[in-house]
mmCIF file of C-alpha atoms and ligand atoms in Angstrom:
data_model
loop_
_atom_site.group_PDB
_atom_site.id
_atom_site.type_symbol
_atom_site.label_atom_id
_atom_site.label_comp_id
_atom_site.label_asym_id
_atom_site.label_seq_id
_atom_site.Cartn_x
_atom_site.Cartn_y
_atom_site.Cartn_z
ATOM 1 C CA MET M 1 4.738 -6.311 4.029
ATOM 2 C CA LYS M 2 1.630 -7.641 5.788
ATOM 3 C CA ILE M 3 -1.455 -5.965 4.357
ATOM 4 C CA GLY M 4 -5.130 -6.084 5.331
ATOM 5 C CA PHE M 5 -7.924 -5.711 2.759
ATOM 6 C CA LEU M 6 -11.569 -4.937 3.610
ATOM 7 C CA GLY M 7 -14.321 -5.126 0.947
ATOM 8 C CA LEU M 8 -14.031 -7.615 -1.908
ATOM 9 C CA GLY M 9 -16.466 -6.447 -4.600
ATOM 10 C CA ILE M 10 -15.897 -5.750 -8.304
ATOM 11 C CA MET M 11 -12.824 -3.603 -7.559
ATOM 12 C CA GLY M 12 -11.623 -4.932 -4.198
ATOM 13 C CA ARG M 13 -11.302 -8.577 -5.254
ATOM 14 C CA PRO M 14 -8.832 -8.054 -8.152
ATOM 15 C CA MET M 15 -6.933 -5.339 -6.247
ATOM 16 C CA ALA M 16 -6.440 -7.717 -3.309
ATOM 17 C CA LEU M 17 -5.379 -10.532 -5.667
ATOM 18 C CA ASN M 18 -2.726 -8.231 -7.141
ATOM 19 C CA LEU M 19 -1.295 -7.630 -3.654
ATOM 20 C CA ILE M 20 -0.828 -11.393 -3.275
ATOM 21 C CA LYS M 21 0.763 -11.556 -6.758
ATOM 22 C CA GLY M 22 3.077 -8.740 -5.644
ATOM 23 C CA GLY M 23 4.427 -10.984 -2.878
ATOM 24 C CA HIS M 24 2.629 -9.447 0.116
ATOM 25 C CA GLN M 25 1.013 -11.422 2.902
ATOM 26 C CA LEU M 26 -2.684 -10.624 2.953
ATOM 27 C CA VAL M 27 -5.391 -10.761 5.626
ATOM 28 C CA VAL M 28 -8.886 -10.136 4.229
ATOM 29 C CA TRP M 29 -12.367 -9.393 5.547
ATOM 30 C CA ALA M 30 -15.734 -8.968 3.799
ATOM 31 C CA ARG M 31 -19.209 -8.758 5.282
ATOM 32 C CA ARG M 32 -20.402 -11.670 3.091
ATOM 33 C CA PRO M 33 -18.205 -14.720 3.811
ATOM 34 C CA ALA M 34 -18.681 -16.012 0.230
ATOM 35 C CA SER M 35 -16.654 -13.026 -1.043
ATOM 36 C CA LEU M 36 -13.619 -14.318 0.901
ATOM 37 C CA VAL M 37 -13.322 -17.585 -1.024
ATOM 38 C CA PRO M 38 -11.365 -16.440 -4.137
ATOM 39 C CA LEU M 39 -8.874 -14.721 -1.837
ATOM 40 C CA THR M 40 -8.399 -17.541 0.670
ATOM 41 C CA GLU M 41 -7.998 -19.926 -2.275
ATOM 42 C CA ALA M 42 -5.188 -17.660 -3.510
ATOM 43 C CA GLY M 43 -3.420 -17.828 -0.138
ATOM 44 C CA ALA M 44 -4.896 -14.981 1.947
ATOM 45 C CA GLN M 45 -5.833 -15.445 5.601
ATOM 46 C CA ALA M 46 -9.374 -14.472 6.643
ATOM 47 C CA GLY M 47 -9.943 -12.082 9.554
ATOM 48 C CA SER M 48 -13.138 -12.056 11.611
ATOM 49 C CA SER M 49 -13.651 -8.246 11.592
ATOM 50 C CA PRO M 50 -11.852 -5.072 10.435
ATOM 51 C CA ALA M 51 -10.419 -4.801 13.976
ATOM 52 C CA ASP M 52 -9.116 -8.375 13.804
ATOM 53 C CA VAL M 53 -7.459 -7.644 10.426
ATOM 54 C CA ALA M 54 -5.945 -4.350 11.668
ATOM 55 C CA ARG M 55 -4.397 -6.126 14.669
ATOM 56 C CA GLN M 56 -2.285 -8.316 12.328
ATOM 57 C CA VAL M 57 -1.016 -5.942 9.616
ATOM 58 C CA ASP M 58 1.211 -2.922 8.803
ATOM 59 C CA VAL M 59 -1.176 -1.317 6.290
ATOM 60 C CA VAL M 60 -4.929 -1.873 6.041
ATOM 61 C CA ILE M 61 -6.923 -0.954 2.926
ATOM 62 C CA SER M 62 -10.692 -0.562 2.500
ATOM 63 C CA MET M 63 -12.610 -0.685 -0.799
ATOM 64 C CA VAL M 64 -16.288 -0.454 0.093
ATOM 65 C CA ALA M 65 -19.011 1.875 -1.224
ATOM 66 C CA ASP M 66 -19.769 5.290 0.327
ATOM 67 C CA ALA M 67 -18.681 7.442 3.290
ATOM 68 C CA PRO M 68 -20.892 5.776 5.971
ATOM 69 C CA ASP M 69 -19.427 2.398 4.954
ATOM 70 C CA VAL M 70 -15.844 3.687 5.230
ATOM 71 C CA ALA M 71 -16.610 5.299 8.616
ATOM 72 C CA GLN M 72 -18.110 2.010 9.794
ATOM 73 C CA VAL M 73 -15.145 -0.198 8.822
ATOM 74 C CA MET M 74 -12.580 2.388 9.977
ATOM 75 C CA HIS M 75 -13.867 3.697 13.341
ATOM 76 C CA GLY M 76 -17.193 1.931 13.928
ATOM 77 C CA GLU M 77 -17.787 -1.072 16.173
ATOM 78 C CA LYS M 78 -15.066 -3.704 15.563
ATOM 79 C CA GLY M 79 -13.553 -1.262 13.094
ATOM 80 C CA VAL M 80 -9.896 -0.759 12.187
ATOM 81 C CA ALA M 81 -9.293 1.772 15.010
ATOM 82 C CA GLU M 82 -10.242 -0.859 17.631
ATOM 83 C CA GLY M 83 -7.506 -3.261 16.525
ATOM 84 C CA ALA M 84 -4.840 -0.773 15.419
ATOM 85 C CA GLN M 85 -1.263 -1.378 16.583
ATOM 86 C CA PRO M 86 1.228 1.539 16.797
ATOM 87 C CA GLY M 87 2.449 2.561 13.313
ATOM 88 C CA LEU M 88 -0.568 1.185 11.430
ATOM 89 C CA VAL M 89 -1.459 3.116 8.271
ATOM 90 C CA ALA M 90 -5.127 2.911 7.190
ATOM 91 C CA VAL M 91 -5.935 3.579 3.538
ATOM 92 C CA ASP M 92 -9.360 3.983 1.979
ATOM 93 C CA MET M 93 -9.564 3.517 -1.796
ATOM 94 C CA SER M 94 -13.365 3.888 -2.157
ATOM 95 C CA THR M 95 -14.820 7.052 -3.712
ATOM 96 C CA ILE M 96 -16.281 9.299 -1.004
ATOM 97 C CA ALA M 97 -16.669 13.058 -0.451
ATOM 98 C CA PRO M 98 -13.455 15.001 0.297
ATOM 99 C CA ALA M 99 -15.063 16.457 3.453
ATOM 100 C CA ALA M 100 -15.980 12.949 4.661
ATOM 101 C CA ALA M 101 -12.412 11.721 4.008
ATOM 102 C CA ARG M 102 -11.007 14.627 6.067
ATOM 103 C CA ASP M 103 -13.446 13.851 8.872
ATOM 104 C CA ILE M 104 -12.462 10.156 8.913
ATOM 105 C CA ALA M 105 -8.761 11.150 8.886
ATOM 106 C CA THR M 106 -9.367 13.349 11.958
ATOM 107 C CA GLN M 107 -11.247 10.573 13.774
ATOM 108 C CA MET M 108 -8.477 8.063 13.009
ATOM 109 C CA GLN M 109 -5.722 10.510 13.991
ATOM 110 C CA ALA M 110 -7.461 10.987 17.355
ATOM 111 C CA ARG M 111 -7.090 7.221 17.856
ATOM 112 C CA GLY M 112 -3.437 7.223 16.778
ATOM 113 C CA VAL M 113 -3.865 5.935 13.209
ATOM 114 C CA ASP M 114 -2.527 7.699 10.108
ATOM 115 C CA PHE M 115 -5.176 7.711 7.359
ATOM 116 C CA VAL M 116 -4.725 8.097 3.603
ATOM 117 C CA ASP M 117 -7.549 8.687 1.102
ATOM 118 C CA ALA M 118 -6.476 6.994 -2.133
ATOM 119 C CA PRO M 119 -9.353 6.635 -4.619
ATOM 120 C CA VAL M 120 -8.730 5.097 -8.014
ATOM 121 C CA SER M 121 -9.628 5.422 -11.666
ATOM 122 C CA GLY M 122 -9.364 2.799 -14.383
ATOM 123 C CA GLY M 123 -12.367 0.606 -13.664
ATOM 124 C CA GLU M 124 -12.564 -3.151 -13.292
ATOM 125 C CA VAL M 125 -10.211 -3.557 -16.282
ATOM 126 C CA GLY M 126 -7.518 -1.488 -14.552
ATOM 127 C CA ALA M 127 -8.104 -3.258 -11.235
ATOM 128 C CA VAL M 128 -7.565 -6.671 -12.851
ATOM 129 C CA ALA M 129 -4.514 -5.518 -14.850
ATOM 130 C CA GLY M 130 -2.964 -3.655 -11.897
ATOM 131 C CA THR M 131 -2.894 -0.444 -13.941
ATOM 132 C CA LEU M 132 -5.142 1.803 -11.866
ATOM 133 C CA SER M 133 -4.531 5.501 -11.500
ATOM 134 C CA ILE M 134 -4.218 6.159 -7.753
ATOM 135 C CA MET M 135 -4.711 9.668 -6.324
ATOM 136 C CA ALA M 136 -3.710 10.020 -2.690
ATOM 137 C CA GLY M 137 -4.244 12.506 0.129
ATOM 138 C CA GLY M 138 -2.485 12.329 3.498
ATOM 139 C CA SER M 139 0.894 12.783 5.166
ATOM 140 C CA VAL M 140 4.103 12.155 3.209
ATOM 141 C CA ALA M 141 5.131 9.452 5.723
ATOM 142 C CA ALA M 142 1.813 7.572 5.529
ATOM 143 C CA PHE M 143 1.824 7.767 1.709
ATOM 144 C CA ALA M 144 5.401 6.401 1.644
ATOM 145 C CA LYS M 145 4.426 3.457 3.855
ATOM 146 C CA ALA M 146 1.434 2.588 1.644
ATOM 147 C CA LYS M 147 3.274 3.087 -1.670
ATOM 148 C CA PRO M 148 4.581 -0.502 -2.093
ATOM 149 C CA ALA M 149 0.952 -1.657 -1.892
ATOM 150 C CA PHE M 150 -0.154 1.003 -4.397
ATOM 151 C CA GLU M 151 2.577 -0.180 -6.797
ATOM 152 C CA CYS M 152 0.964 -3.645 -6.987
ATOM 153 C CA MET M 153 -2.431 -2.182 -7.901
ATOM 154 C CA GLY M 154 -1.661 0.839 -10.040
ATOM 155 C CA LYS M 155 0.670 2.475 -12.526
ATOM 156 C CA ASN M 156 0.049 6.211 -12.188
ATOM 157 C CA ILE M 157 0.403 6.922 -8.472
ATOM 158 C CA VAL M 158 0.186 10.579 -7.424
ATOM 159 C CA HIS M 159 0.407 12.028 -3.916
ATOM 160 C CA VAL M 160 -1.951 14.949 -4.573
ATOM 161 C CA GLY M 161 -1.678 16.616 -1.149
ATOM 162 C CA ASP M 162 -3.037 16.536 2.418
ATOM 163 C CA SER M 163 -6.065 14.592 3.636
ATOM 164 C CA GLY M 164 -9.002 14.880 1.234
ATOM 165 C CA ALA M 165 -6.849 15.889 -1.758
ATOM 166 C CA GLY M 166 -7.069 12.404 -3.276
ATOM 167 C CA GLN M 167 -10.873 12.585 -3.140
ATOM 168 C CA VAL M 168 -10.813 16.093 -4.673
ATOM 169 C CA ALA M 169 -8.868 14.623 -7.622
ATOM 170 C CA LYS M 170 -11.329 11.734 -7.859
ATOM 171 C CA ALA M 171 -14.311 14.139 -7.914
ATOM 172 C CA CYS M 172 -12.579 15.926 -10.822
ATOM 173 C CA ASN M 173 -12.122 12.541 -12.493
ATOM 174 C CA GLN M 174 -15.841 11.807 -12.150
ATOM 175 C CA ILE M 175 -16.758 15.197 -13.666
ATOM 176 C CA VAL M 176 -14.709 14.286 -16.745
ATOM 177 C CA THR M 177 -15.794 10.639 -16.981
ATOM 178 C CA GLY M 178 -19.482 11.408 -16.256
ATOM 179 C CA MET M 179 -19.678 13.948 -19.058
ATOM 180 C CA GLY M 180 -17.488 11.704 -21.220
ATOM 181 C CA VAL M 181 -19.765 8.692 -21.006
ATOM 182 C CA MET M 182 -22.784 10.896 -21.755
ATOM 183 C CA ALA M 183 -20.992 12.490 -24.722
ATOM 184 C CA VAL M 184 -20.134 9.083 -26.216
ATOM 185 C CA ALA M 185 -23.698 7.799 -25.664
ATOM 186 C CA GLU M 186 -25.126 10.929 -27.351
ATOM 187 C CA ALA M 187 -22.758 10.482 -30.317
ATOM 188 C CA MET M 188 -23.791 6.807 -30.675
ATOM 189 C CA CYS M 189 -27.504 7.792 -30.613
ATOM 190 C CA PHE M 190 -26.925 10.607 -33.102
ATOM 191 C CA ALA M 191 -25.001 8.380 -35.527
ATOM 192 C CA LYS M 192 -27.699 5.709 -35.523
ATOM 193 C CA LYS M 193 -30.712 8.047 -35.866
ATOM 194 C CA ALA M 194 -28.949 10.093 -38.571
ATOM 195 C CA GLY M 195 -28.401 6.943 -40.604
ATOM 196 C CA ALA M 196 -24.672 6.223 -40.172
ATOM 197 C CA ASP M 197 -23.168 3.039 -38.760
ATOM 198 C CA PRO M 198 -22.209 3.852 -35.108
ATOM 199 C CA ALA M 199 -19.293 1.360 -35.313
ATOM 200 C CA LYS M 200 -17.831 3.191 -38.341
ATOM 201 C CA VAL M 201 -18.418 6.569 -36.657
ATOM 202 C CA ARG M 202 -16.542 5.393 -33.540
ATOM 203 C CA GLU M 203 -13.719 4.073 -35.727
ATOM 204 C CA ALA M 204 -13.431 7.444 -37.524
ATOM 205 C CA LEU M 205 -13.525 9.453 -34.285
ATOM 206 C CA LEU M 206 -10.809 7.353 -32.622
ATOM 207 C CA GLY M 207 -8.154 8.904 -34.881
ATOM 208 C CA GLY M 208 -8.940 12.542 -34.107
ATOM 209 C CA PHE M 209 -9.402 14.987 -31.238
ATOM 210 C CA ALA M 210 -12.515 13.120 -30.048
ATOM 211 C CA TYR M 211 -10.291 10.179 -29.024
ATOM 212 C CA SER M 212 -10.663 9.132 -25.414
ATOM 213 C CA LYS M 213 -10.426 5.897 -23.460
ATOM 214 C CA ILE M 214 -14.148 6.300 -22.874
ATOM 215 C CA LEU M 215 -14.823 6.403 -26.625
ATOM 216 C CA GLU M 216 -12.504 3.439 -27.133
ATOM 217 C CA ASN M 217 -13.585 1.129 -24.274
ATOM 218 C CA HIS M 218 -17.096 2.273 -23.360
ATOM 219 C CA GLY M 219 -17.928 3.067 -27.009
ATOM 220 C CA GLN M 220 -17.145 -0.558 -27.907
ATOM 221 C CA ARG M 221 -19.206 -1.841 -24.983
ATOM 222 C CA MET M 222 -22.122 0.341 -26.142
ATOM 223 C CA LEU M 223 -21.840 -1.209 -29.630
ATOM 224 C CA ASP M 224 -21.762 -4.673 -28.014
ATOM 225 C CA ARG M 225 -24.684 -3.653 -25.775
ATOM 226 C CA ASN M 226 -22.713 -5.043 -22.836
ATOM 227 C CA PHE M 227 -24.324 -3.361 -19.833
ATOM 228 C CA LYS M 228 -22.901 -5.736 -17.199
ATOM 229 C CA PRO M 229 -21.072 -3.708 -14.491
ATOM 230 C CA GLY M 230 -18.114 -2.647 -14.542
ATOM 231 C CA PHE M 231 -19.108 0.487 -12.766
ATOM 232 C CA LYS M 232 -22.672 0.482 -11.503
ATOM 233 C CA SER M 233 -24.841 3.463 -12.441
ATOM 234 C CA TRP M 234 -25.846 4.046 -8.815
ATOM 235 C CA MET M 235 -22.130 4.406 -7.985
ATOM 236 C CA HIS M 236 -21.739 7.087 -10.658
ATOM 237 C CA GLN M 237 -24.870 8.813 -9.294
ATOM 238 C CA LYS M 238 -23.190 8.715 -5.839
ATOM 239 C CA ASP M 239 -20.020 10.282 -7.274
ATOM 240 C CA LEU M 240 -21.874 13.074 -9.089
ATOM 241 C CA ASN M 241 -23.808 13.728 -5.898
ATOM 242 C CA ILE M 242 -20.406 14.183 -4.180
ATOM 243 C CA VAL M 243 -19.460 16.675 -6.918
ATOM 244 C CA MET M 244 -22.736 18.620 -6.620
ATOM 245 C CA GLN M 245 -22.694 18.648 -2.798
ATOM 246 C CA SER M 246 -19.091 19.910 -2.792
ATOM 247 C CA ALA M 247 -19.934 22.531 -5.450
ATOM 248 C CA HIS M 248 -22.827 23.727 -3.267
ATOM 249 C CA GLU M 249 -20.506 24.054 -0.256
ATOM 250 C CA LEU M 250 -17.929 25.925 -2.370
ATOM 251 C CA GLY M 251 -20.450 28.204 -4.131
ATOM 252 C CA LEU M 252 -19.261 26.789 -7.435
ATOM 253 C CA MET M 253 -21.255 26.670 -10.681
ATOM 254 C CA LEU M 254 -20.804 23.361 -12.570
ATOM 255 C CA PRO M 255 -23.552 23.311 -15.209
ATOM 256 C CA GLY M 256 -22.262 20.290 -17.157
ATOM 257 C CA SER M 257 -21.881 18.191 -14.002
ATOM 258 C CA ALA M 258 -25.357 19.244 -12.836
ATOM 259 C CA MET M 259 -26.924 18.064 -16.082
ATOM 260 C CA THR M 260 -24.989 14.772 -15.967
ATOM 261 C CA ALA M 261 -25.999 14.250 -12.332
ATOM 262 C CA GLN M 262 -29.668 14.670 -13.333
ATOM 263 C CA MET M 263 -29.224 12.034 -16.030
ATOM 264 C CA PHE M 264 -27.788 9.567 -13.511
ATOM 265 C CA ASN M 265 -30.676 10.346 -11.107
ATOM 266 C CA ALA M 266 -33.034 9.348 -13.931
ATOM 267 C CA MET M 267 -31.046 6.174 -14.599
ATOM 268 C CA VAL M 268 -31.431 5.007 -11.021
ATOM 269 C CA GLY M 269 -35.102 6.118 -11.016
ATOM 270 C CA SER M 270 -35.806 4.104 -14.144
ATOM 271 C CA GLY M 271 -34.357 0.886 -12.746
ATOM 272 C CA LEU M 272 -30.916 0.997 -14.396
ATOM 273 C CA GLY M 273 -28.965 1.537 -11.147
ATOM 274 C CA GLU M 274 -27.373 -1.917 -11.051
ATOM 275 C CA GLU M 275 -26.352 -1.785 -14.738
ATOM 276 C CA ASP M 276 -23.071 -0.272 -15.920
ATOM 277 C CA SER M 277 -22.931 3.508 -16.291
ATOM 278 C CA ILE M 278 -22.859 3.035 -20.094
ATOM 279 C CA ALA M 279 -26.563 2.127 -19.802
ATOM 280 C CA VAL M 280 -27.054 5.901 -20.068
ATOM 281 C CA LEU M 281 -27.252 4.961 -23.763
ATOM 282 C CA LYS M 282 -30.487 3.025 -23.113
ATOM 283 C CA LEU M 283 -32.071 5.997 -21.383
ATOM 284 C CA LEU M 284 -31.152 8.383 -24.206
ATOM 285 C CA GLU M 285 -32.520 5.903 -26.764
ATOM 286 C CA LYS M 286 -35.765 5.544 -24.826
ATOM 287 C CA LEU M 287 -36.254 9.316 -24.581
ATOM 288 C CA SER M 288 -35.780 9.596 -28.361
ATOM 289 C CA GLY M 289 -37.979 6.622 -29.269
ATOM 290 C CA GLN M 290 -34.936 4.783 -30.602
ATOM 291 C CA GLN M 291 -35.367 1.200 -29.385
HETATM 292 P P1 NAP A 1 -19.119 -3.304 -5.412
HETATM 293 O O1 NAP A 1 -18.833 -4.363 -6.389
HETATM 294 O O2 NAP A 1 -20.539 -3.014 -5.044
HETATM 295 O O3 NAP A 1 -18.270 -3.638 -4.086
HETATM 296 C C1 NAP A 1 -18.379 -2.918 -2.909
HETATM 297 C C2 NAP A 1 -18.080 -3.874 -1.782
HETATM 298 O O4 NAP A 1 -18.109 -3.148 -0.548
HETATM 299 C C3 NAP A 1 -19.129 -4.979 -1.694
HETATM 300 O O5 NAP A 1 -18.461 -6.213 -1.653
HETATM 301 C C4 NAP A 1 -19.860 -4.672 -0.396
HETATM 302 O O6 NAP A 1 -20.208 -5.802 0.326
HETATM 303 C C5 NAP A 1 -18.801 -3.897 0.386
HETATM 304 N N1 NAP A 1 -19.443 -2.996 1.362
HETATM 305 C C6 NAP A 1 -20.247 -1.945 1.085
HETATM 306 N N2 NAP A 1 -20.620 -1.354 2.224
HETATM 307 C C7 NAP A 1 -20.033 -2.051 3.215
HETATM 308 C C8 NAP A 1 -20.051 -1.923 4.635
HETATM 309 N N3 NAP A 1 -20.750 -0.974 5.243
HETATM 310 N N4 NAP A 1 -19.337 -2.820 5.349
HETATM 311 C C9 NAP A 1 -18.651 -3.790 4.741
HETATM 312 N N5 NAP A 1 -18.591 -3.969 3.413
HETATM 313 C C10 NAP A 1 -19.275 -3.091 2.675
HETATM 314 O O7 NAP A 1 -18.506 -1.901 -5.862
HETATM 315 P P2 NAP A 1 -17.130 -1.575 -6.623
HETATM 316 O O8 NAP A 1 -17.442 -1.317 -8.050
HETATM 317 O O9 NAP A 1 -16.093 -2.579 -6.232
HETATM 318 O O10 NAP A 1 -16.794 -0.130 -5.982
HETATM 319 C C11 NAP A 1 -16.130 0.010 -4.730
HETATM 320 C C12 NAP A 1 -15.683 1.472 -4.589
HETATM 321 O O11 NAP A 1 -14.782 1.786 -5.651
HETATM 322 C C13 NAP A 1 -16.823 2.496 -4.680
HETATM 323 O O12 NAP A 1 -16.581 3.560 -3.807
HETATM 324 C C14 NAP A 1 -16.747 2.955 -6.141
HETATM 325 O O13 NAP A 1 -17.302 4.249 -6.313
HETATM 326 C C15 NAP A 1 -15.250 2.919 -6.372
HETATM 327 N N6 NAP A 1 -14.818 2.745 -7.775
HETATM 328 C C16 NAP A 1 -15.401 1.815 -8.592
HETATM 329 C C17 NAP A 1 -14.950 1.662 -9.914
HETATM 330 C C18 NAP A 1 -15.563 0.658 -10.859
HETATM 331 O O14 NAP A 1 -15.317 0.768 -12.079
HETATM 332 N N7 NAP A 1 -16.339 -0.338 -10.398
HETATM 333 C C19 NAP A 1 -13.908 2.453 -10.385
HETATM 334 C C20 NAP A 1 -13.299 3.374 -9.525
HETATM 335 C C21 NAP A 1 -13.767 3.508 -8.226
HETATM 336 P P3 NAP A 1 -21.442 -6.749 -0.114
HETATM 337 O O15 NAP A 1 -20.866 -7.630 -1.188
HETATM 338 O O16 NAP A 1 -21.778 -7.448 1.134
HETATM 339 O O17 NAP A 1 -22.524 -5.839 -0.637
#
């Protein structure tokens, strides 16, 4: 299948490379030409705009940042909709609000393009390994057309429902991972200040009900004090803002998410936005005079 890929950052680059490894022909575009190099070196063609990419492919995928960015590459000037040929399926794998995904799907439908929201979980590690969890929203036919591409990038691939349903699942994922990363950081702070070795505490907890991938992977990175992103804190702030905005619209009380969202606001405000979300540990330490 001929696939287009737009946006080659921390996640997009390895996901696109896995499509090439999976035997697909790839046409790529990124707003900074330097980002294209690892892909063209691996055999991808470079397109001059999202419209130019869309003109040449069966399925086009975006992996950018937030809703305005997806709207821009999908139906903005020189966007996917401008170059779309009949039968094109457009897939966005960024994390954006469910309402924004539904709006983009409507705009694309009006221009004859089927749109699938298909955000992911699993981080940079999962993107490199091709083991992402992919949660999709859109028509059954559009999902089926995109599935061979999903199979190169992920392992757990779920068609959650109609347009926006993938982003609803992703918002749920961010509720769990946001609170999870805070819980692990709090446990690491507690262990250290209470006089136990945080590494031994993590090791003990891994065998019981406190086990989680977050404790395993992020807990280790906290011990290593490896704050290189990964997943930038400002991105997690964006995702919790999506959760809180949606909760407001739904009249839904989410006290744990609200508290976690406040913590990520403070992380960005204190200059940690470009560091990995596990840098929440640094903020907790600072507030408790633990450095
Ligand atoms: P990233 O490294 O910052 O990459 C984002 C890429 O999108 C950058 O290359 C950026 O281009 C490009 N971009 C942003 N706005 C654009 C626009 N308007 N037009 C064209 N290109 C644009 O971020 P990432 O970590 O790969 O995250 C990408 C998406 O995946 C986000 O929605 C994030 O929430 C989601 N996600 C991330 C992770 C993770 O662990 N990192 C996990 C799951 C989901 P420039 O290089 O020019 O800035």
